[in-house]
mmCIF file of C-alpha atoms and ligand atoms in Angstrom:
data_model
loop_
_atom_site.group_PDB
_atom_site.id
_atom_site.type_symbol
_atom_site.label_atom_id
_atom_site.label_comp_id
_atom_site.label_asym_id
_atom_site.label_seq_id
_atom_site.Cartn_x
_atom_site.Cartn_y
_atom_site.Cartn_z
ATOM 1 C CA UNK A 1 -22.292 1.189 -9.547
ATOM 2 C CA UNK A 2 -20.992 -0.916 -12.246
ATOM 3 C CA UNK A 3 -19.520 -4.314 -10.886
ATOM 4 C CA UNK A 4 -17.409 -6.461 -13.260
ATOM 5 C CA UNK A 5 -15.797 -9.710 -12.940
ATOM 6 C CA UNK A 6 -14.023 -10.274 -15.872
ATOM 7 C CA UNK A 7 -10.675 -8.410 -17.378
ATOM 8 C CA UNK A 8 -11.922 -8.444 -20.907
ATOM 9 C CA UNK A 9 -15.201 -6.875 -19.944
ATOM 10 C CA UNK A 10 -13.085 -4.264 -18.178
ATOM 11 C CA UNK A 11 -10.958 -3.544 -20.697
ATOM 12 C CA UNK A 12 -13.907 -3.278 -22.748
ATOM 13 C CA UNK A 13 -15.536 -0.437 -20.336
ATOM 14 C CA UNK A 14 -12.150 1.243 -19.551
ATOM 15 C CA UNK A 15 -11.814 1.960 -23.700
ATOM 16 C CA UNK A 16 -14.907 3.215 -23.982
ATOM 17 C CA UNK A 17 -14.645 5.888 -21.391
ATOM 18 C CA UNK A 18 -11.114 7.260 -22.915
ATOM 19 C CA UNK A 19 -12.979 6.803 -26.662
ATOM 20 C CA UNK A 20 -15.235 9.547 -24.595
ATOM 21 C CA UNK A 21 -11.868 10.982 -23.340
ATOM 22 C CA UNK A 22 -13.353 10.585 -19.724
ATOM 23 C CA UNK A 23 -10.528 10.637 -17.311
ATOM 24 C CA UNK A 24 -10.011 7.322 -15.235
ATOM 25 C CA UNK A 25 -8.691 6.800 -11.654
ATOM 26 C CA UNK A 26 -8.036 3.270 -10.346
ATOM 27 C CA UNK A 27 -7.456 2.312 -6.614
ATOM 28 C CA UNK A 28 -6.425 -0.875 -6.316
ATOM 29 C CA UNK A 29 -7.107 -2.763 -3.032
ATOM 30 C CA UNK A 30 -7.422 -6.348 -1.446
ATOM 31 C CA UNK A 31 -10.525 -5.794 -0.054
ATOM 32 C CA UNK A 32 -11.617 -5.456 3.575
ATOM 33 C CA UNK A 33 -12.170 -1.637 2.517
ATOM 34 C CA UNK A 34 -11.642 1.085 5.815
ATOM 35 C CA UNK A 35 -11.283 4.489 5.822
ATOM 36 C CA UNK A 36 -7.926 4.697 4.117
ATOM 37 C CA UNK A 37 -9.148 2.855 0.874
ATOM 38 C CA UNK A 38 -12.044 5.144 1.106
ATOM 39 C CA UNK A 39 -9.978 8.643 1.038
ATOM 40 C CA UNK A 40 -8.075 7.108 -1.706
ATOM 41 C CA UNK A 41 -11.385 6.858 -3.385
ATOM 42 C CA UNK A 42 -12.695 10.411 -2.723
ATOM 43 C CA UNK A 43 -9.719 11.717 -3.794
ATOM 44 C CA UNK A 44 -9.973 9.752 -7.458
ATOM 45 C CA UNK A 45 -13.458 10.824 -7.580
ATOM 46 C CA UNK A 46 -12.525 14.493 -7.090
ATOM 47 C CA UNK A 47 -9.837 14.381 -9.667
ATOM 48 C CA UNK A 48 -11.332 12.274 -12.514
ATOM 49 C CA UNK A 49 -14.196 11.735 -14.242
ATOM 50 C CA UNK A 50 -14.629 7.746 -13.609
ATOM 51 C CA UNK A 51 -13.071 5.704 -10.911
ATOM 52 C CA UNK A 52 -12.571 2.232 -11.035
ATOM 53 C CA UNK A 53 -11.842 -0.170 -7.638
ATOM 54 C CA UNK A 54 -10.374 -2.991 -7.831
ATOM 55 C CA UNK A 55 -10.753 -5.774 -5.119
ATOM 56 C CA UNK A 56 -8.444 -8.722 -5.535
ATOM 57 C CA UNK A 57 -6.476 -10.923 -2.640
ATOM 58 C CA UNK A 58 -3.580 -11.204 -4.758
ATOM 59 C CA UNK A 59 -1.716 -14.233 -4.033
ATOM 60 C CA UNK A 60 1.510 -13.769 -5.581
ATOM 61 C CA UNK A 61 2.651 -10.866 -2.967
ATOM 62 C CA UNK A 62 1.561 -12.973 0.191
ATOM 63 C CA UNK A 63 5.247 -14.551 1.295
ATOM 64 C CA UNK A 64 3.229 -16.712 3.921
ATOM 65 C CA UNK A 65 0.894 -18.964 3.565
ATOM 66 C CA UNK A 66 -1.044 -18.298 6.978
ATOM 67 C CA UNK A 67 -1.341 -14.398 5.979
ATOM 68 C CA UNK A 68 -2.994 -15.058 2.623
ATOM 69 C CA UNK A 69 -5.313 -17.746 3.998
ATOM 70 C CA UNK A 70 -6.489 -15.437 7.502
ATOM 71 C CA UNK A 71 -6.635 -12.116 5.122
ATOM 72 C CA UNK A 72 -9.800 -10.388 5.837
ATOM 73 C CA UNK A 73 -12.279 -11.602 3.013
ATOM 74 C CA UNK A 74 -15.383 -9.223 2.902
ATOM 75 C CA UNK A 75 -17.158 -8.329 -0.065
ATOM 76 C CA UNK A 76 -20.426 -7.861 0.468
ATOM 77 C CA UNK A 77 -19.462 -4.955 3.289
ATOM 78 C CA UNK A 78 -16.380 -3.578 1.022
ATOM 79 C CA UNK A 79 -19.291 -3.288 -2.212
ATOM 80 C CA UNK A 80 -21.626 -1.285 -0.112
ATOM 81 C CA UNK A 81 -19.620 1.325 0.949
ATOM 82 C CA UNK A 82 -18.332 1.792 -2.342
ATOM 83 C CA UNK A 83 -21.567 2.035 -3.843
ATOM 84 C CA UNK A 84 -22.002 4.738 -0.884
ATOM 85 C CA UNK A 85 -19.270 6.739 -1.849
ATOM 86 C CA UNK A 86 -20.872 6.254 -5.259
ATOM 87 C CA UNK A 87 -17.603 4.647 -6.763
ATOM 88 C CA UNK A 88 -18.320 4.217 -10.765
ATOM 89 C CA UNK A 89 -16.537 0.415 -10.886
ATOM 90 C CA UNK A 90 -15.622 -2.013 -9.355
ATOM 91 C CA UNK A 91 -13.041 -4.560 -10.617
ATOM 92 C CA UNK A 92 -13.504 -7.991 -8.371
ATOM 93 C CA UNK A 93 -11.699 -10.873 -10.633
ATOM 94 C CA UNK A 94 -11.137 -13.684 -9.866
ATOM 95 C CA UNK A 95 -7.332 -14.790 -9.881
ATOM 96 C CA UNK A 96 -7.676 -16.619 -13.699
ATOM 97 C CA UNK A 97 -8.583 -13.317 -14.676
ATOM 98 C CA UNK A 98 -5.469 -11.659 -13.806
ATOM 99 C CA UNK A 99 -2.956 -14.767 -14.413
ATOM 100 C CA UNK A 100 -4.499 -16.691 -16.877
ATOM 101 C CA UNK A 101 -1.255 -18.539 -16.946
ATOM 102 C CA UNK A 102 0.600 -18.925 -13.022
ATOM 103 C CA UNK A 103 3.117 -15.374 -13.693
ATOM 104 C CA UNK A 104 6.593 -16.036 -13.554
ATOM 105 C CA UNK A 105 7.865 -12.912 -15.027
ATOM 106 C CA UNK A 106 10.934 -11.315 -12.732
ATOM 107 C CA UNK A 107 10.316 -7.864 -12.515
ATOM 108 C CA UNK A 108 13.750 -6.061 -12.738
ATOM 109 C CA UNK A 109 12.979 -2.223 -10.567
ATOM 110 C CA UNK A 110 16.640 -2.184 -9.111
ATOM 111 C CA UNK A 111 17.829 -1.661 -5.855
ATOM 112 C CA UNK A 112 14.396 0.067 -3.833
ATOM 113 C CA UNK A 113 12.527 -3.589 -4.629
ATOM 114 C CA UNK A 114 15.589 -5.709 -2.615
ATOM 115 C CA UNK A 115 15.866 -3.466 0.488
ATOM 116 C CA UNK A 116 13.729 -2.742 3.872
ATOM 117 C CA UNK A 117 10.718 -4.643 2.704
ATOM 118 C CA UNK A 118 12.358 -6.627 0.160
ATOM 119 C CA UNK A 119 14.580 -7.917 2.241
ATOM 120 C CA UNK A 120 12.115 -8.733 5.132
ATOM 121 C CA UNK A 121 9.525 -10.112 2.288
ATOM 122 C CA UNK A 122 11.378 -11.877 -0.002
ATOM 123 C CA UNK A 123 8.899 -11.946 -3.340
ATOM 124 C CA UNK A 124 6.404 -10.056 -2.306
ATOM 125 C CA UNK A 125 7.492 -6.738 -4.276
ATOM 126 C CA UNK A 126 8.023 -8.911 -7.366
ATOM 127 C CA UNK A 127 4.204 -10.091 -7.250
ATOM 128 C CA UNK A 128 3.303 -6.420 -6.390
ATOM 129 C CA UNK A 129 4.989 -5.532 -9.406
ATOM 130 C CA UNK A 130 2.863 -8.102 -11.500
ATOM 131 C CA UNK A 131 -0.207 -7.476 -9.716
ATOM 132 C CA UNK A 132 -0.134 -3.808 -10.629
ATOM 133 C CA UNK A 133 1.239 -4.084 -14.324
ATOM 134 C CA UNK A 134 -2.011 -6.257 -14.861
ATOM 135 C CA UNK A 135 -4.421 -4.296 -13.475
ATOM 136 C CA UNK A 136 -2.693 -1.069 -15.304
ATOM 137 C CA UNK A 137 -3.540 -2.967 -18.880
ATOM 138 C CA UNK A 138 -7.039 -3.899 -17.709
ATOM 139 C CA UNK A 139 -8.029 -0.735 -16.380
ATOM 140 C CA UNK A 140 -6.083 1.196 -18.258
ATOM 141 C CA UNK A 141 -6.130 4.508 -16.087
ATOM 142 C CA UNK A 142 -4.440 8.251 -16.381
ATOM 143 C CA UNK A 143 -4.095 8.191 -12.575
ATOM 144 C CA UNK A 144 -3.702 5.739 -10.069
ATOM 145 C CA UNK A 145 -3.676 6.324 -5.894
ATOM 146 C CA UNK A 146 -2.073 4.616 -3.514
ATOM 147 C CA UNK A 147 -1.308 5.215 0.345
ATOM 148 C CA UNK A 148 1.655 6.503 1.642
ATOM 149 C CA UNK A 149 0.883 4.013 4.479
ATOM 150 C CA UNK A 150 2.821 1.321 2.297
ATOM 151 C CA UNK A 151 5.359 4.072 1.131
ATOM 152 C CA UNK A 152 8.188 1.802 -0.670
ATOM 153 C CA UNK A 153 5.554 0.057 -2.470
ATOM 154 C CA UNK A 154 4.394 3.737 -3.301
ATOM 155 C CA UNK A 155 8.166 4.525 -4.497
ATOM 156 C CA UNK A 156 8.201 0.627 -6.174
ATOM 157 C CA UNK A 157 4.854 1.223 -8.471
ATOM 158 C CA UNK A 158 6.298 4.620 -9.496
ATOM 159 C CA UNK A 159 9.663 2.847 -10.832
ATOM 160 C CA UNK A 160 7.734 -0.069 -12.031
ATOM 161 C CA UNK A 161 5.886 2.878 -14.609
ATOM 162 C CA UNK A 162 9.299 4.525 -15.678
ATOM 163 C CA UNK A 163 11.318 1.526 -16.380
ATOM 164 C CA UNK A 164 8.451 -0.540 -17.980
ATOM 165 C CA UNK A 165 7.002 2.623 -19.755
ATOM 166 C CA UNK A 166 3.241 2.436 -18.027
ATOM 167 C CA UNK A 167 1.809 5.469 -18.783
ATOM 168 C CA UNK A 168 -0.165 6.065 -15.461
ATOM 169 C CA UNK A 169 0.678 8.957 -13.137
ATOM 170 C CA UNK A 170 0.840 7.405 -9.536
ATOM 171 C CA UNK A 171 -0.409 9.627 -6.970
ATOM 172 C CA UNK A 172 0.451 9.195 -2.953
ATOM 173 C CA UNK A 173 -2.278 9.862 -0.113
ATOM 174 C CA UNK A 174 -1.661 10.332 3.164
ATOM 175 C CA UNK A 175 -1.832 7.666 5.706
ATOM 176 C CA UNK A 176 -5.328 7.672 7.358
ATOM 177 C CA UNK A 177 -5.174 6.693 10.917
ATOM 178 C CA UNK A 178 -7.647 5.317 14.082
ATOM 179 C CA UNK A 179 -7.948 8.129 16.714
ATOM 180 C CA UNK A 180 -5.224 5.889 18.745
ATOM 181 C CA UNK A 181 -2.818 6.947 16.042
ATOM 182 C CA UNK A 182 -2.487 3.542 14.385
ATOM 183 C CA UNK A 183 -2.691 3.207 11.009
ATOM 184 C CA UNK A 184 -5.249 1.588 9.493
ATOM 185 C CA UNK A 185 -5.405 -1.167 7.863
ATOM 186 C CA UNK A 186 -7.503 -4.343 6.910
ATOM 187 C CA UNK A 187 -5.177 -6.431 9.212
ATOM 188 C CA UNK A 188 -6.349 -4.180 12.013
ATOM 189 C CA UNK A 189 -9.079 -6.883 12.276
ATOM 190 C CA UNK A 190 -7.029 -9.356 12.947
ATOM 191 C CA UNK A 191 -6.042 -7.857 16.477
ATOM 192 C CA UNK A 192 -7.847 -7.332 20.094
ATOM 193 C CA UNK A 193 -8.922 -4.373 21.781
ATOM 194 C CA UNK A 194 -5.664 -5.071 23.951
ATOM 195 C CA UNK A 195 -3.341 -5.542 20.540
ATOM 196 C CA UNK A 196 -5.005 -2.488 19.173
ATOM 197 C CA UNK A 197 -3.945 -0.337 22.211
ATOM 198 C CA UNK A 198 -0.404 -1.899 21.863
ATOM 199 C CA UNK A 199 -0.357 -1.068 18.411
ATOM 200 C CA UNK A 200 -0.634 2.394 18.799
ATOM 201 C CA UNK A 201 2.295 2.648 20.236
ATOM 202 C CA UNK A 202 4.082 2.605 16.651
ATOM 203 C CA UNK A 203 2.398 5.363 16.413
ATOM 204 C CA UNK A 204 3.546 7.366 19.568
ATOM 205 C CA UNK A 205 7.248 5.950 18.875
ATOM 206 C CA UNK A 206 7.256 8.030 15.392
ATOM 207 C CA UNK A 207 5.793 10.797 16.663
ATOM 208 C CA UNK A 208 8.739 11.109 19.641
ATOM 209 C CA UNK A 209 11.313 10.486 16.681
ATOM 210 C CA UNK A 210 9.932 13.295 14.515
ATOM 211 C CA UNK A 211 10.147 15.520 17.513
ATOM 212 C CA UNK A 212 14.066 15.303 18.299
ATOM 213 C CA UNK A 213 14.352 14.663 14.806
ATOM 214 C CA UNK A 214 17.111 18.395 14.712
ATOM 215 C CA UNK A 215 18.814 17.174 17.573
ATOM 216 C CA UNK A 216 20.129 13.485 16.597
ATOM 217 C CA UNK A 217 21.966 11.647 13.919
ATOM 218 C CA UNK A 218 19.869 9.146 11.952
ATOM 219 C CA UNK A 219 21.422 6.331 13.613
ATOM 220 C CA UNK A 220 20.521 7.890 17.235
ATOM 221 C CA UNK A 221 16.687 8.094 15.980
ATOM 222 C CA UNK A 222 16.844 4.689 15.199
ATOM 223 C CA UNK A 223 18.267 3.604 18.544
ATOM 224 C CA UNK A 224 15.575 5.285 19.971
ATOM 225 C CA UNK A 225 12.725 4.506 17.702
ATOM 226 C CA UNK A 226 13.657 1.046 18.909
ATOM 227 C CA UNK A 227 14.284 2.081 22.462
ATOM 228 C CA UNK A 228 10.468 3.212 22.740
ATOM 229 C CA UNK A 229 9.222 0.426 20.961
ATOM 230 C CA UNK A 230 10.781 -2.076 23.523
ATOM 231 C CA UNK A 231 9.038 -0.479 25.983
ATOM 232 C CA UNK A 232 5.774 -2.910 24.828
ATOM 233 C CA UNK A 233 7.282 -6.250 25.079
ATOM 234 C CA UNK A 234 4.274 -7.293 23.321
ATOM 235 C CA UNK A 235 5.880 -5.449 20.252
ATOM 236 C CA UNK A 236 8.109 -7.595 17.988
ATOM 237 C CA UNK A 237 10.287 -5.252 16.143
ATOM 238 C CA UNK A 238 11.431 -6.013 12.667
ATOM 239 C CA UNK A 239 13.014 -2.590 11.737
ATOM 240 C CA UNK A 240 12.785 1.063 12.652
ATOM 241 C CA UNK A 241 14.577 2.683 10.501
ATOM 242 C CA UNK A 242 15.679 6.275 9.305
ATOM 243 C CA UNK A 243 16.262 6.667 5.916
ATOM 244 C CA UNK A 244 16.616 9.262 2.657
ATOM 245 C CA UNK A 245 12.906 9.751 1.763
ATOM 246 C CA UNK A 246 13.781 9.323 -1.944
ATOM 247 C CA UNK A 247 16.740 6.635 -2.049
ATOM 248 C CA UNK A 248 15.021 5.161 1.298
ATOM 249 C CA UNK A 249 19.013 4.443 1.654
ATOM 250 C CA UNK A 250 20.777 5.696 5.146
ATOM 251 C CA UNK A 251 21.197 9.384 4.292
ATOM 252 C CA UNK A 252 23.888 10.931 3.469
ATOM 253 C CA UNK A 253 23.920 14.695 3.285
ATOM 254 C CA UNK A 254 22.695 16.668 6.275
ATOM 255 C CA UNK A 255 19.784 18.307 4.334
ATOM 256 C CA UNK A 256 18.347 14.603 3.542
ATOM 257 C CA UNK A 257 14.685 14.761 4.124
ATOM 258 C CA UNK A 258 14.293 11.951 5.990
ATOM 259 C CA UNK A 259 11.377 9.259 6.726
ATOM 260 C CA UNK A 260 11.424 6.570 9.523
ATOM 261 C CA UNK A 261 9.970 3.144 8.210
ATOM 262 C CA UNK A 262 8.453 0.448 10.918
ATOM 263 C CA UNK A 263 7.592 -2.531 10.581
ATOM 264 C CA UNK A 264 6.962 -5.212 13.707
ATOM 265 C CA UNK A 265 4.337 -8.070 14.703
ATOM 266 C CA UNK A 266 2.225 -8.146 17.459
ATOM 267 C CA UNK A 267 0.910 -11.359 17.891
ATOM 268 C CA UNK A 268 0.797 -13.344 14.644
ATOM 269 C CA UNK A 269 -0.124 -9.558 12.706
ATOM 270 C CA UNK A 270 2.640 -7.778 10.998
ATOM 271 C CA UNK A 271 2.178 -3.990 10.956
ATOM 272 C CA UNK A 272 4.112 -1.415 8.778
ATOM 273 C CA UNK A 273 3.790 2.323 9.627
ATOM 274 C CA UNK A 274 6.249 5.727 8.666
ATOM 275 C CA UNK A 275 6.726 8.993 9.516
ATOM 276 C CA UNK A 276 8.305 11.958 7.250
ATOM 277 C CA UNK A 277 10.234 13.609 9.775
HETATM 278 P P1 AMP B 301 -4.424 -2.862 0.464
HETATM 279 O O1 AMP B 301 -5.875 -3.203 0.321
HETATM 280 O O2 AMP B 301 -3.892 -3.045 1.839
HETATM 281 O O3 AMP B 301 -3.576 -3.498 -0.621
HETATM 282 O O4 AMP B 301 -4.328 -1.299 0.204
HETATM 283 C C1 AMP B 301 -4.815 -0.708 -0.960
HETATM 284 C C2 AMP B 301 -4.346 0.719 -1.005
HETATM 285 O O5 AMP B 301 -4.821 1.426 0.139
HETATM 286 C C3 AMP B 301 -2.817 0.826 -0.981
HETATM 287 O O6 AMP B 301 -2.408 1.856 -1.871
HETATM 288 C C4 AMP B 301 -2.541 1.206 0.458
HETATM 289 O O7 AMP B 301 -1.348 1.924 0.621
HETATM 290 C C5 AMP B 301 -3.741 2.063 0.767
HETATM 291 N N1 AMP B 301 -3.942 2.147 2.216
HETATM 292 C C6 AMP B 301 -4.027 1.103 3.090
HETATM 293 N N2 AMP B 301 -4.140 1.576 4.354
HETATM 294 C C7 AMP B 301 -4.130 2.924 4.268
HETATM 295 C C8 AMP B 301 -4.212 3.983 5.251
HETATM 296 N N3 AMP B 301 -4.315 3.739 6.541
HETATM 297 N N4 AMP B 301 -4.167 5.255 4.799
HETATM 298 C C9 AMP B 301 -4.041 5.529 3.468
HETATM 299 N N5 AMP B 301 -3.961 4.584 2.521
HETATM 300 C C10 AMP B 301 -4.006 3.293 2.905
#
């Protein structure tokens, strides 16, 4: 396994594999790899010829200062299991590599970057946005996979390639979860046993949506999304919403396919989860 530190040396690499016309797949992470980076990674590996990881803490999509500075930092574990999975490269800059000047370009990706999560996270799409351009020109790749676990910034990176002409083809995986039901994710580690078992409760709130899902309006599911997420007072609820899967706007035709988006705090640890429905 190939580990590089520096964007022109992975530029470098990433032209001589398409000068071989080897296929690339990227997966770009933030480190503290688990089982959902992972299928993202056996997926690439099944559908390319050369996959690339990237690990980079990028600070320009962290809204808070206390969630950048307690993100789970853990390289040496996140490099072995790649080289397990036998991952061809990984990416680990540092952050002069990717803004060799501090980035203070305003991405313009319309109205899915200023609602939901835009709203709650003001900025953090925008330095998604630049985070993800970058690493497109570095590691220039034909396909690129990213969880459905974070699915407007699934919907965001697939606008950011049509209206800035990146020619990448994004490809969405489905959310991995812990036998509980919660999702995972590297801020998992940041919670107790006891905040774990709380947590899956997001979980068991979707599920009960999806299930009346023919019976209610959207705006019912939401009460009740809500409703069952109260029930855990330890649960801090941001949103639970039900929305068009495609305009992730409050639907409007009764043959929407619909998704319900979550997003709440238990303790100090805010948690996103969804549910097509
Ligand atoms: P992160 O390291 O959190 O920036 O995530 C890197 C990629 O892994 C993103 O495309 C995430 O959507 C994806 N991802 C994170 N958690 C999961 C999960 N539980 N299941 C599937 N994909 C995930």
């Amino acid at each position: 396994m190939l580990i590089i530190t520096t964007a022109k040396e992975m530029l470098q690499h990433a032209i001589k594999q398409r000068e071989k016309e080897l296929k690339i797949g990227f997966i770009p992470t933030m480190g503290a790899l688990h089982e959902g980076h992972l299928s993202l990674i056996e997926t690439s590996k099944s559908e390319n010829d050369i996959t690339v990881c990237s690990i980079f803490v990028n600070p320009t999509q962290f809204n808070e200062a206390n969630d950048f500075n307690k993100y789970p930092r853990q390289i040496d574990a996140d490099l072995l299991k790649l080289k397990t999975l036998r991952c061809d490269v990984v990416f680990v800059p540092d952050v002069k590599e990717i803004y060799p000047q501090p980035d203070t370009i305003q991405y313009d990706l319309g109205v899915i970057s200023e609602i939901i999560e835009g709203e709650h996270r003001p900025g953090h799409f925008n330095g998604v946005a630049s985070v993800v351009k970058r690493l497109f020109e570095i590691v220039i790749p034909h396909n690129a996979y990213f969880g459905l676990k974070d699915y407007q910034q699934f919907l965001l990176v697939k606008e950011l390639c049509r209206r800035y002409g990146l020619n990448v083809n994004i490809i969405g995986c489905p959310i991995i979860r812990e036998e509980s039901g919660l999702a995972m994710s590297s801020r998992n580690q940041l919670l107790s046993q006891k905040d774990k078992e709380i947590a899956s409760n997001i979980y068991k709130s979707l599920l009960s949506v999806k299930n009346v899902v023919h019976e209610y309006n959207y705006r019912q599911l939401e009460s009740l999304g809500v409703r069952l997420l109260s029930s855990s007072p330890e649960i801090d609820i941001e949103y639970f919403l039900v929305v068009d899967k495609e305009t992730l706007m409050p639907p409007t035709d009764k043959n929407a396919k619909l998704i319900a988006l979550v997003a709440v705090r238990v303790g100090e640890v805010r948690l996103i989860d969804n549910m097509f429905l």
